[in-house]
CSV table of C-alpha atoms in Angstrom, one decimal:
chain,number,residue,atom,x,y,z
A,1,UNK,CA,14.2,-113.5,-7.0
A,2,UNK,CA,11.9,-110.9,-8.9
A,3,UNK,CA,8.8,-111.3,-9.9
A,4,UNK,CA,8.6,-109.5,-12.7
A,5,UNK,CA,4.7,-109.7,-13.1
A,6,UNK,CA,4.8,-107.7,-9.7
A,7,UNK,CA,2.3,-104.6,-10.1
A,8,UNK,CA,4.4,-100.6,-9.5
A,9,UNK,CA,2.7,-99.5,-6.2
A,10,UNK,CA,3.3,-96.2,-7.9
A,11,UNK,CA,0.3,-97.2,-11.0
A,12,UNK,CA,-2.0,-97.6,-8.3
A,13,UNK,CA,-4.5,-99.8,-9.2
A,14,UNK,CA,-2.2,-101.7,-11.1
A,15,UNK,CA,-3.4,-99.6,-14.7
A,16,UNK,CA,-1.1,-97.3,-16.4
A,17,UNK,CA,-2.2,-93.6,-16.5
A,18,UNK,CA,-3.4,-92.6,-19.6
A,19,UNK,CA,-1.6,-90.3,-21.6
A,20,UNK,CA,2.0,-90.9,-20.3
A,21,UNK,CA,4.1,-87.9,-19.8
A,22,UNK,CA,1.3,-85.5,-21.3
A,23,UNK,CA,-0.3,-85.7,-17.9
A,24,UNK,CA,2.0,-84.6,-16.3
A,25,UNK,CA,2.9,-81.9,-18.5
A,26,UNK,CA,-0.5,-80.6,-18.5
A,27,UNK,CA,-0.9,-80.7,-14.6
A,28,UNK,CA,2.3,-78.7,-14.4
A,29,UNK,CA,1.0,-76.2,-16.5
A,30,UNK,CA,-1.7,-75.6,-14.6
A,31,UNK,CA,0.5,-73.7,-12.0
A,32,UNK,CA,0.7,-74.3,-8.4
A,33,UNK,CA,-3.0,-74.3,-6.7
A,34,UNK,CA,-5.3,-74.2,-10.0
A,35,UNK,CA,-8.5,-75.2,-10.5
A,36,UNK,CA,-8.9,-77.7,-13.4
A,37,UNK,CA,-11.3,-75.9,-16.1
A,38,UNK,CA,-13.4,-78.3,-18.1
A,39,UNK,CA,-12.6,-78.3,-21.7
A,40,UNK,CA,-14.7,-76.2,-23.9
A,41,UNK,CA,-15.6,-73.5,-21.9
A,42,UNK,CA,-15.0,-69.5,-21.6
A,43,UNK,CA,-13.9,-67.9,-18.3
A,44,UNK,CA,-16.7,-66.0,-16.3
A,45,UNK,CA,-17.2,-61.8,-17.7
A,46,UNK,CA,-16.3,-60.1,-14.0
A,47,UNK,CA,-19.5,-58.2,-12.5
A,48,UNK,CA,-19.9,-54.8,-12.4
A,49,UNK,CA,-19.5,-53.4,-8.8
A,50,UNK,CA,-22.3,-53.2,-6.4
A,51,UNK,CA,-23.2,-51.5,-3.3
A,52,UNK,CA,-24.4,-52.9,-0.4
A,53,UNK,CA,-27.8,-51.5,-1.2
A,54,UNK,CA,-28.0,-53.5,-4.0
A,55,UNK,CA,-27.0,-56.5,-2.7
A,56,UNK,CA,-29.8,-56.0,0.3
A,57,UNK,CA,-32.4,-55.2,-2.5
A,58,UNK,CA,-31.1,-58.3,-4.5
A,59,UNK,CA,-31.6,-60.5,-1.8
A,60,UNK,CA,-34.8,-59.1,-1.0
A,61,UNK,CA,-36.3,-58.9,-4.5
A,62,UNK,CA,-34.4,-61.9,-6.1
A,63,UNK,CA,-34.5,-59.7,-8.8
A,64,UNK,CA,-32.0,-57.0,-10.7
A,65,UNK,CA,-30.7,-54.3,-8.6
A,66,UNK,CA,-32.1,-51.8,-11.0
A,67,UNK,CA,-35.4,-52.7,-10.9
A,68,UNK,CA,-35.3,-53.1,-7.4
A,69,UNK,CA,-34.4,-49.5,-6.8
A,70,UNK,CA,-37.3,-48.2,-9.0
A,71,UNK,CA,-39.7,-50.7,-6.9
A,72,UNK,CA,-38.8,-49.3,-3.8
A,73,UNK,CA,-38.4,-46.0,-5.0
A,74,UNK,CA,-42.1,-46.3,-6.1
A,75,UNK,CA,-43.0,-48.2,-3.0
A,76,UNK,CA,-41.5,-44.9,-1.0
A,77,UNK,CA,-43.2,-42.3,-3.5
A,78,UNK,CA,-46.4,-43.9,-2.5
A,79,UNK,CA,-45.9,-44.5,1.0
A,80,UNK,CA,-45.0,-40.3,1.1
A,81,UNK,CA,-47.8,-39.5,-0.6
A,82,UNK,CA,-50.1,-41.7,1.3
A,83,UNK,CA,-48.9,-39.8,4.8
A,84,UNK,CA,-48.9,-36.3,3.0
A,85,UNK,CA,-52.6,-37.3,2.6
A,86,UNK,CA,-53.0,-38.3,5.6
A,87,UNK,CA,-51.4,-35.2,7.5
A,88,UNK,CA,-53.6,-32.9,5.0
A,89,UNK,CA,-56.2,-35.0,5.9
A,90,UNK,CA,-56.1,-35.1,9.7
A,91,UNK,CA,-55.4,-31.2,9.5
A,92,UNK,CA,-58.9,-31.5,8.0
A,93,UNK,CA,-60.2,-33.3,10.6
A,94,UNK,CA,-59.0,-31.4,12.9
A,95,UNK,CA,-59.5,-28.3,11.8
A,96,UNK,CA,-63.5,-29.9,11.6
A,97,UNK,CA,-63.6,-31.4,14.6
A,98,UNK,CA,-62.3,-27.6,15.8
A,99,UNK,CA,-65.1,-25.9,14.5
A,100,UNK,CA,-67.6,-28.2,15.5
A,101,UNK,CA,-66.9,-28.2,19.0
A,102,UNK,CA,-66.4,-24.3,18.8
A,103,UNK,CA,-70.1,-24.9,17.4
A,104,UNK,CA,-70.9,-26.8,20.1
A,105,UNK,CA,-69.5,-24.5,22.7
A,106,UNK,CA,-70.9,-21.7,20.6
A,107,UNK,CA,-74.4,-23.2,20.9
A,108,UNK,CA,-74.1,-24.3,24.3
A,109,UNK,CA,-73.2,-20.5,25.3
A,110,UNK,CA,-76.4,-19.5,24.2
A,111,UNK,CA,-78.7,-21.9,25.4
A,112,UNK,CA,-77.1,-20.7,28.6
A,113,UNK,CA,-77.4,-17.6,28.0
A,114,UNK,CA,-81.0,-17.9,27.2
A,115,UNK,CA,-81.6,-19.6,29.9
A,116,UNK,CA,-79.6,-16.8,32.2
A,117,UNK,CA,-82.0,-14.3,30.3
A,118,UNK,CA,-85.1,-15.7,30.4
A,119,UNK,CA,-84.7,-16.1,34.2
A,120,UNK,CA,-84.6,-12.4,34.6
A,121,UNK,CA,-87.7,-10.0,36.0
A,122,UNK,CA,-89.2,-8.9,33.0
A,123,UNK,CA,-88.7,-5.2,35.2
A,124,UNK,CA,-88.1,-4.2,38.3
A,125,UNK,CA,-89.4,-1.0,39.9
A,126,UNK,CA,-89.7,1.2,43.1
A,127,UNK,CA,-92.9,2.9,43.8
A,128,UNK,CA,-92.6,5.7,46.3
A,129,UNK,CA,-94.9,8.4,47.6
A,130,UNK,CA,-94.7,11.7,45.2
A,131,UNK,CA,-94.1,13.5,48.3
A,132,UNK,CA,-91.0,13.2,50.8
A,133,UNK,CA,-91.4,13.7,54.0
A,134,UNK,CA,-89.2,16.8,53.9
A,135,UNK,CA,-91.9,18.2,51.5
A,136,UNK,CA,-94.6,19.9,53.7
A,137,UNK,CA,-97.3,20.6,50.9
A,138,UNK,CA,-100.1,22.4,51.2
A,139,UNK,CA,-103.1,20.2,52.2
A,140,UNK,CA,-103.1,18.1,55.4
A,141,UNK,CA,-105.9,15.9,57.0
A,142,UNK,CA,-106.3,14.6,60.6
A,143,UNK,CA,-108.9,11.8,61.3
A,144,UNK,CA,-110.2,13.7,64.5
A,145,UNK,CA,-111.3,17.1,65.4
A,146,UNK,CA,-108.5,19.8,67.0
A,147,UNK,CA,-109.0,20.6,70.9
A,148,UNK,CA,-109.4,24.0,71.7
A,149,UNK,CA,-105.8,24.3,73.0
A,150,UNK,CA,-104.8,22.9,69.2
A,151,UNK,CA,-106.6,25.5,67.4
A,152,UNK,CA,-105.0,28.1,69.2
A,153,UNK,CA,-101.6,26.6,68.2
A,154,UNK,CA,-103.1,26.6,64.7
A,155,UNK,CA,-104.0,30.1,64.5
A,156,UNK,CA,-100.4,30.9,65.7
A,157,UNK,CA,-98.7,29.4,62.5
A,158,UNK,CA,-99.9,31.4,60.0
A,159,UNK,CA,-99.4,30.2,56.6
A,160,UNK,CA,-96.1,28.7,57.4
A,161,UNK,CA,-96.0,25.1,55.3
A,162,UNK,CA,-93.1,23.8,57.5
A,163,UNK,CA,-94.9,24.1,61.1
A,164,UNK,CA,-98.1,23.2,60.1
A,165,UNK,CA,-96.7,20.0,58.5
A,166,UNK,CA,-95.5,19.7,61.4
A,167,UNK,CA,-98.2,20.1,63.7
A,168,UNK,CA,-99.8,17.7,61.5
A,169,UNK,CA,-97.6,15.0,61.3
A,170,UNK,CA,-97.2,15.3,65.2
A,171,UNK,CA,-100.5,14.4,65.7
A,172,UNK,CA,-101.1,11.3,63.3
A,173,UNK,CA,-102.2,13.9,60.2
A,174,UNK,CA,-101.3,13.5,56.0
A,175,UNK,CA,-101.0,15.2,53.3
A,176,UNK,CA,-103.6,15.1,50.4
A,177,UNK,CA,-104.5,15.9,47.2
A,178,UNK,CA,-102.4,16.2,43.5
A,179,UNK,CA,-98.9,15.7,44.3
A,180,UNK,CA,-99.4,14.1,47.7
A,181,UNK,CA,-101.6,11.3,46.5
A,182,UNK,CA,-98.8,10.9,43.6
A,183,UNK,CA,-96.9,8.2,43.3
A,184,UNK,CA,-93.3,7.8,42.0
A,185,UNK,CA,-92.6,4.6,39.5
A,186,UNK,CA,-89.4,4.0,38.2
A,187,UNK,CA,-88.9,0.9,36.0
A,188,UNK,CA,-85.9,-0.7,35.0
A,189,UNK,CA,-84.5,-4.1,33.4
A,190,UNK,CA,-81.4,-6.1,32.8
A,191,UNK,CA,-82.6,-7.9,30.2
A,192,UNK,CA,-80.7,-7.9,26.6
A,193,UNK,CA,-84.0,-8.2,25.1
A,194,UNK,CA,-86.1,-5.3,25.1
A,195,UNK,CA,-89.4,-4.8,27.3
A,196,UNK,CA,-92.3,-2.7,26.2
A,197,UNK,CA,-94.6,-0.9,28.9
A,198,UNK,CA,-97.8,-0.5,26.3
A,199,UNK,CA,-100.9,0.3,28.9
A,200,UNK,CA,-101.4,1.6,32.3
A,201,UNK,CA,-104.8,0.9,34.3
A,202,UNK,CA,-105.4,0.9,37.7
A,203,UNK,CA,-108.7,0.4,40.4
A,204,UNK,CA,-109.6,0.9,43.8
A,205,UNK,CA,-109.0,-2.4,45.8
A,206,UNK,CA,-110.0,-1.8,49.5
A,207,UNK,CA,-112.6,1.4,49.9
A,208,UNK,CA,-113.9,2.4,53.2
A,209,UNK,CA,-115.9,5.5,54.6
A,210,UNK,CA,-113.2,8.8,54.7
A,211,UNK,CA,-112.1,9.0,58.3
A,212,UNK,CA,-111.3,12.2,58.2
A,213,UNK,CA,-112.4,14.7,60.9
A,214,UNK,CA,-110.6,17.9,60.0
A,215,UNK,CA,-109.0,19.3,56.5
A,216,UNK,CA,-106.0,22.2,56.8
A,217,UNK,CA,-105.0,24.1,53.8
A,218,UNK,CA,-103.2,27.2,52.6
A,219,UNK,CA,-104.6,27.1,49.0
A,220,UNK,CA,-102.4,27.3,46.0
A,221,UNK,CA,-104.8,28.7,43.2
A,222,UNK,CA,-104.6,27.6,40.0
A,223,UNK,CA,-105.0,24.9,37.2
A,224,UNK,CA,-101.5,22.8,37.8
A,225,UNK,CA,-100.9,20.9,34.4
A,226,UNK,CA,-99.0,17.6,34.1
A,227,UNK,CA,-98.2,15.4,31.5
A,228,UNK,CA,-98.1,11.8,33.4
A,229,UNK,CA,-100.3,9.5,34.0
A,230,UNK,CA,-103.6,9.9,36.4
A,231,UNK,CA,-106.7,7.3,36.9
A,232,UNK,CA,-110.3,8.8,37.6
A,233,UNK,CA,-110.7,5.6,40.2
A,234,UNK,CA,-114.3,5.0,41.0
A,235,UNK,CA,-115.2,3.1,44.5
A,236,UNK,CA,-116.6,0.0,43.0
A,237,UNK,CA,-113.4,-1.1,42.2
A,238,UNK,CA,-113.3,-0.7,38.1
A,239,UNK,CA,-110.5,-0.5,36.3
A,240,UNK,CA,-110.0,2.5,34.3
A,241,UNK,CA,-106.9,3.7,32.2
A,242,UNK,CA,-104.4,5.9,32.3
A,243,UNK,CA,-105.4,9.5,31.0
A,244,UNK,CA,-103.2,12.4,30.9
A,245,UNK,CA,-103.9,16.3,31.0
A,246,UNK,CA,-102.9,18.3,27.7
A,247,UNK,CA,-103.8,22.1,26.8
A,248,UNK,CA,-102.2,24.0,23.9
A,249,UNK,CA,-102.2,27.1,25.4
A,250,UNK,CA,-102.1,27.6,29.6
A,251,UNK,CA,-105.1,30.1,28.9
A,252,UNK,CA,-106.8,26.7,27.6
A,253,UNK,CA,-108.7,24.6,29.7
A,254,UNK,CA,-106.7,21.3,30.2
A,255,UNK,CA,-108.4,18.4,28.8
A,256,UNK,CA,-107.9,14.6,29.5
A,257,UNK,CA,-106.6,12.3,26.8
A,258,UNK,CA,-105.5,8.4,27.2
A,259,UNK,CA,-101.8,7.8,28.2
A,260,UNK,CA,-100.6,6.9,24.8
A,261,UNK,CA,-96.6,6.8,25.8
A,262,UNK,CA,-94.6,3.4,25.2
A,263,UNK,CA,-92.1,2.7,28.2
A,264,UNK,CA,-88.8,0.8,26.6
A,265,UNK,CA,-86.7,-1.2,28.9
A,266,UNK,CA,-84.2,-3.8,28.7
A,267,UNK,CA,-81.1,-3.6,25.7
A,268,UNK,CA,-79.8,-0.9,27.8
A,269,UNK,CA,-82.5,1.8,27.8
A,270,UNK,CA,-82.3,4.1,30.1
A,271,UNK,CA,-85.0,3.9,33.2
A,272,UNK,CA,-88.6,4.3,32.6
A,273,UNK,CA,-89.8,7.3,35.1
A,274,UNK,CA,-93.6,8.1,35.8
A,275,UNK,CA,-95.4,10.0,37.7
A,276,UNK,CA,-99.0,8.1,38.6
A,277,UNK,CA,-101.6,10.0,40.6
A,278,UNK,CA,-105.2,9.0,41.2
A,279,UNK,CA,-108.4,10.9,41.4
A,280,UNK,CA,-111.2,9.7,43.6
A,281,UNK,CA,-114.3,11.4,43.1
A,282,UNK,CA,-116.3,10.2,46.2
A,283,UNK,CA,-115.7,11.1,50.0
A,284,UNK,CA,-113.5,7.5,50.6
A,285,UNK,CA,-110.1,6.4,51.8
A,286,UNK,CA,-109.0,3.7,48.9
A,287,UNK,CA,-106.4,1.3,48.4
A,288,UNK,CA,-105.9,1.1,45.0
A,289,UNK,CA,-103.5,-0.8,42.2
A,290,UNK,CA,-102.0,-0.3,38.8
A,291,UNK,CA,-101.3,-2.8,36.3
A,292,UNK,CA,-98.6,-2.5,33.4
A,293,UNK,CA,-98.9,-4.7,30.4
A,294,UNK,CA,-95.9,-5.5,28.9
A,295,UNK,CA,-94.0,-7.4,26.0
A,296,UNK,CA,-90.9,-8.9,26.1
A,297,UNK,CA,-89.1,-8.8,22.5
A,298,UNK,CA,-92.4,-8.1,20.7
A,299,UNK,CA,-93.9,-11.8,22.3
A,300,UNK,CA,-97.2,-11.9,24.1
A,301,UNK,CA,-98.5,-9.5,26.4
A,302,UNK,CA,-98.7,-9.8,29.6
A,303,UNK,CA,-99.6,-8.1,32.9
A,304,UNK,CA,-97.9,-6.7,36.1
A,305,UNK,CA,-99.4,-5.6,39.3
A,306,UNK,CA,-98.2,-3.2,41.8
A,307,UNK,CA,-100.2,-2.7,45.0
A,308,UNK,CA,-97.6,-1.9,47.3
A,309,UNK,CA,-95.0,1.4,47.7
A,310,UNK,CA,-91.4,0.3,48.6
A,311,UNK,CA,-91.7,0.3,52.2
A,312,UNK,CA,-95.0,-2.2,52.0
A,313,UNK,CA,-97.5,0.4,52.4
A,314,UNK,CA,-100.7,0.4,50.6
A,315,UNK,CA,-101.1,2.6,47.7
A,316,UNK,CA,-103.8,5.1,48.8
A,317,UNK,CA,-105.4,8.0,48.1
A,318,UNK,CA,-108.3,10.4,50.0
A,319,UNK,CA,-111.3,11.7,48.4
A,320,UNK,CA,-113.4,14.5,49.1
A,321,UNK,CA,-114.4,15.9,51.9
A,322,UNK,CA,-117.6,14.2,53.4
A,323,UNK,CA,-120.3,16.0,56.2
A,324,UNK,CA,-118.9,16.7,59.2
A,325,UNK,CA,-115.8,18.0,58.5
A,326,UNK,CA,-113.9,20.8,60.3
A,327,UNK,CA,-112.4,23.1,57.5
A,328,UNK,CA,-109.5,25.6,58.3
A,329,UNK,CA,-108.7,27.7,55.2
A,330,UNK,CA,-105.9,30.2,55.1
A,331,UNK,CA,-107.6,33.0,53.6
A,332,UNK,CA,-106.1,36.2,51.4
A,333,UNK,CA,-106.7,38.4,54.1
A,334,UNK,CA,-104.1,36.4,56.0
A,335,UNK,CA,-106.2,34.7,59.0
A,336,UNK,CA,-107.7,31.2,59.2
A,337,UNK,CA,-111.4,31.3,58.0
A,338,UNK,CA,-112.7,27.9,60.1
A,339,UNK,CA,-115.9,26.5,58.5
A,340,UNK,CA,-117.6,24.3,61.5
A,341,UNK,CA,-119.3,21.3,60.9
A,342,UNK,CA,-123.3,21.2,60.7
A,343,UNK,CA,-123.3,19.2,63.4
């Protein structure tokens, strides 16, 4: 039997759908797959196309694409103009830091170099006798009287300037007077800066009674004029100055004047050349010294002493002949003319 109160399994939950057959009319119209709209509203404008940039600056900046582009095209202006000014900048730097230490090494260079230069000898020089020993001269000394066997060999030179050097020299003799008391003094420098040899004095040092015995000469005759330096030394060991001989005509007797000549060295002058010779006016064998002063670059003067010739040898000179000398003088007539002692 049917019971006709029964709910349709079909209805559900027992309740009719609404709307009948207009239901299903509209669900069919839907089409196959559709998405119910809700009534009332438009369908969606579709979006413009984007590019992946976009979407990446979207996402970043949550905001327009657009405006995102001109952000980070701003943000990229800036950054490019913040490392232009920083590569200008660090050029500048460097190009400072460049010339600073080229300063530096600049600077250093010279303090070096000062320091190179002002360890250098204000001058060097050489100080030889005016004489070589090739030379034979014309006045000789020996410090003893000749044998008779001697001055027979004497008489048998003649006036020959070789063999009686010779004979001389064999027998412990010198040379004496002018150009054999005459030293040679060359100065010279290797400094940049220049040196200034302003005065020349000179004294006796050591003095001691002449030893000598017997005096040869040949005689030369004559005034010889120089214009280097001589010293008038005096035994009690004064120092005196540098004079030097001038005469305007050689029919004029020569008359002394101070040394008044300025020796330049250093900054590549050439050498400084004198020629010093002293005069001793008393019958004594001296040792005797000269002193330079000096500037260096126009700074204070100073002083340099010389006491010594280049092999170590005392700078000395003879003076007169005392008493008690043996005198042999070549004479015009052209034989020795012997003046004996007194004693």
């Amino acid at each position: 039997m049917t019971n006709p109160a029964a709910p349709d399994p079909a209805a559900g939950n027992g309740q009719a759908p609404s709307g009948g057959s207009d239901a299903n009319t509209g669900a069919a119209g839907s089409g196959s797959g559709s998405v119910n709209t809700p009534s009332g509203s438009s369908s969606p404008t579709p979006a413009t196309p984007t590019t992946w940039r976009d979407e990446v600056l979207e996402q970043l900046s949550g905001q327009d694409p657009a405006r995102g582009r001109r952000r980070a095209f701003r943000a990229i202006a800036v950054t490019c103009a913040v490392a232009l000014v920083s590569i200008v900048g660090g050029f500048e730097v460097s190009h400072w830091l460049e010339d600073r230490h080229a300063q530096g090494d600049a600077e250093r260079d010279d303090r070096n170099a000062d320091v190179i230069e002002d360890a250098k000898k204000p001058f060097d020089w050489k100080m030889n006798p005016g004489l070589g020993d090739e030379q034979p001269w014309t006045s000789w000394v020996l410090d003893r009287r000749l044998t008779p066997e001697e001055q027979t060999e004497l008489k048998g030179l003649r006036d020959d300037r070789k063999a009686i050097w010779a004979f001389v020299k064999k027998r412990g003799g010198w040379r004496v007077g002018m150009d054999a008391d005459s030293y040679k003094l060359q100065l010279t420098s290797e400094k940049e800066k220049a040196v200034v040899v302003t005065q020349l004095a000179a004294r006796a040092v050591d003095c001691r009674p002449s030893p000598v015995k017997t005096s040869i000469s040949i005689g030369t005759g004559g005034t010889e004029v120089w214009d280097d330096a001589h010293f008038r030394l005096t035994a009690d060991g004064s120092s005196v100055p540098a004079l030097v001989f001038k005469q305007k005509d050689p029919t004029d007797i020569p008359e002394e004047a101070p040394f008044e000549k300025v020796v330049s060295l250093g900054g590549a002058q050439s050498p400084g050349f004198l020629v010093l010779t002293p005069f001793l006016d008393v019958p004594k064998l001296c040792d005797w010294s000269v002193s330079l002063e000096y500037n260096v670059n126009s700074g204070k003067t100073r002083s340099q002493t010389i006491a010594k010739d280049d092999d170590g040898r005392p700078l000395r000179v003879t003076g007169p002949h005392g008493e008690g000398v043996d005198s042999w003088v070549w004479s015009a007539g052209g034989t020795w003319v012997r003046s004996p002692s007194a004693s």
